[in-house]
Amino acid sequence: MDTTFNINQSSRNTITSILNNHTLDQLNTIPEGFSNNLIWNIGHIIVVQQMLVYKLSGLPMMVSEDMIDQYKRGTKPEHSVTQEEVDELKKLLWSTVEQTKKDFANGIFKNFTEFTSLTGYTMTSAKDAMEFNNYHEAIHTGIMMQIRKFI
């Protein structure tokens, strides 16, 4: 799992850079031709990691139901996020992955509900889910890189 978490850390470093180098207005801007913004993609990445790894393992998630409802698949930005919300997402970006590393090291992932992604990849364990999560984060990081060109 070291490689999986190293890749995830690299992804989270890139995302942190995006957070740190854009204004609140830029984070909330939805460019023409896009259905979401930078901050929605960041919230979505956090929520999906929690759903894939923890929810499918039958374990409590580190994000609220409100956050899930705001950033899960099929949603889009419904309001401009506040600086407080940005700050919370920035903390969760790292606290969730650090806790996940600890939880893998402590062997808490015993059960898992098999899940097939929209891309057709079937996950049968939390390990599979965390590895697929890196692919998912890469997709959304690419979208964020595109959005940055238009804000």
Coordinates of C-alpha atoms in Angstrom, one line a residue:
M1 CA 0.0 0.0 0.0
D2 CA 3.0 2.3 0.3
T3 CA 2.9 3.1 -3.5
T4 CA -0.8 3.6 -3.4
F5 CA -0.5 6.2 -0.6
N6 CA 2.6 7.8 -2.2
I7 CA 0.5 8.4 -5.4
N8 CA -2.4 9.7 -3.3
Q9 CA 0.0 12.1 -1.5
S10 CA 1.2 13.4 -4.8
S11 CA -2.3 13.9 -5.9
R12 CA -3.2 15.7 -2.7
N13 CA -0.2 18.0 -3.0
T14 CA -1.3 19.0 -6.5
I15 CA -4.8 19.7 -5.2
T16 CA -3.5 21.7 -2.2
S17 CA -1.5 23.8 -4.6
I18 CA -4.7 24.6 -6.5
L19 CA -6.4 25.5 -3.3
N20 CA -3.6 27.7 -2.2
N21 CA -3.1 29.5 -5.5
H22 CA -6.7 30.5 -6.3
T23 CA -9.0 33.1 -4.7
L24 CA -12.4 32.2 -3.2
D25 CA -14.0 33.7 -6.3
Q26 CA -11.9 31.6 -8.6
L27 CA -12.6 28.4 -6.7
N28 CA -16.3 29.1 -7.1
T29 CA -16.3 30.1 -10.8
I30 CA -17.9 27.7 -13.2
P31 CA -16.4 28.4 -16.6
E32 CA -18.6 28.3 -19.7
G33 CA -18.9 24.8 -21.0
F34 CA -18.2 23.2 -17.5
S35 CA -20.8 21.9 -15.1
N36 CA -18.7 22.4 -11.9
N37 CA -15.9 24.4 -10.4
L38 CA -12.5 23.9 -8.7
I39 CA -13.9 23.6 -5.2
W40 CA -16.7 21.2 -6.2
N41 CA -14.1 18.9 -7.7
I42 CA -12.0 19.0 -4.5
G43 CA -15.1 18.3 -2.3
H44 CA -16.1 15.5 -4.7
I45 CA -12.6 13.9 -4.4
I46 CA -12.8 13.9 -0.6
V47 CA -16.3 12.5 -0.5
V48 CA -15.8 9.7 -3.1
Q49 CA -12.6 8.5 -1.3
Q50 CA -14.7 8.2 1.9
M51 CA -17.6 6.4 0.2
L52 CA -15.3 4.0 -1.7
V53 CA -13.1 3.0 1.1
Y54 CA -15.2 3.4 4.3
K55 CA -18.8 3.2 3.3
L56 CA -18.3 0.1 1.1
S57 CA -16.4 -1.4 4.1
G58 CA -19.3 -0.7 6.3
L59 CA -17.3 1.7 8.4
P60 CA -18.2 5.3 9.5
M61 CA -17.0 8.0 7.2
M62 CA -15.1 11.1 8.2
V63 CA -17.4 13.5 6.3
S64 CA -20.9 14.6 7.1
E65 CA -24.1 13.5 5.3
D66 CA -24.5 17.2 4.2
M67 CA -21.1 17.1 2.6
I68 CA -21.9 13.8 0.9
D69 CA -25.2 15.3 -0.4
Q70 CA -23.3 18.3 -1.7
Y71 CA -20.4 16.5 -3.5
K72 CA -21.4 13.0 -4.4
R73 CA -21.7 11.8 -8.0
G74 CA -24.5 13.4 -9.9
T75 CA -24.4 16.7 -7.9
K76 CA -23.2 20.1 -9.1
P77 CA -22.4 23.3 -7.3
E78 CA -25.7 24.8 -5.9
H79 CA -24.1 27.8 -4.1
S80 CA -20.8 29.6 -3.7
V81 CA -18.8 28.1 -0.9
T82 CA -17.5 30.3 1.9
Q83 CA -14.0 30.6 3.1
E84 CA -14.9 28.5 6.1
E85 CA -16.0 25.7 3.8
V86 CA -12.8 26.0 1.8
D87 CA -10.8 25.8 5.1
E88 CA -12.8 22.7 6.1
L89 CA -12.2 21.0 2.8
K90 CA -8.5 21.8 3.0
K91 CA -8.2 20.1 6.4
L92 CA -10.3 17.1 5.2
L93 CA -8.1 16.8 2.1
W94 CA -5.2 15.7 4.4
S95 CA -6.9 14.3 7.6
T96 CA -8.9 11.8 5.6
V97 CA -5.9 10.3 3.8
E98 CA -3.8 10.3 7.0
Q99 CA -6.5 8.5 8.9
T100 CA -7.0 6.0 6.0
K101 CA -3.3 5.2 6.1
K102 CA -3.5 4.5 9.9
D103 CA -6.7 2.5 9.4
F104 CA -5.0 0.3 6.7
A105 CA -2.0 -0.1 9.0
N106 CA -4.3 -1.2 11.8
G107 CA -6.2 -3.7 9.6
I108 CA -9.7 -2.3 10.2
F109 CA -10.9 -3.1 6.7
K110 CA -12.4 -6.5 7.2
N111 CA -15.5 -6.4 5.1
F112 CA -16.3 -4.9 1.7
T113 CA -19.4 -4.7 -0.5
E114 CA -18.2 -5.4 -4.0
F115 CA -18.8 -2.4 -6.3
T116 CA -18.4 -1.8 -10.0
S117 CA -17.5 1.8 -11.1
L118 CA -19.1 3.6 -14.0
T119 CA -15.9 2.8 -15.9
G120 CA -16.5 -0.9 -15.4
Y121 CA -13.8 -1.5 -12.8
T122 CA -14.9 -3.9 -10.0
M123 CA -13.6 -3.4 -6.5
T124 CA -13.7 -6.3 -4.2
S125 CA -11.7 -4.9 -1.2
A126 CA -10.8 -1.6 0.5
K127 CA -7.4 -2.0 -1.1
D128 CA -8.9 -2.1 -4.6
A129 CA -11.1 0.9 -3.7
M130 CA -8.1 3.0 -2.5
E131 CA -6.2 2.1 -5.7
F132 CA -9.2 2.9 -7.9
N133 CA -9.5 6.2 -5.9
N134 CA -6.1 7.3 -7.3
Y135 CA -7.5 6.9 -10.8
H136 CA -10.6 8.8 -9.9
E137 CA -8.6 11.6 -8.3
A138 CA -6.4 11.8 -11.4
I139 CA -9.5 12.3 -13.6
H140 CA -10.7 15.2 -11.4
T141 CA -7.3 16.7 -11.1
G142 CA -7.2 16.8 -14.9
I143 CA -10.6 18.5 -15.0
M144 CA -9.3 21.1 -12.5
M145 CA -6.3 21.8 -14.6
Q146 CA -8.7 22.5 -17.5
I147 CA -10.9 24.7 -15.4
R148 CA -7.9 26.8 -14.3
K149 CA -7.3 27.8 -18.0
F150 CA -10.7 29.5 -18.1
I151 CA -11.0 31.3 -14.8

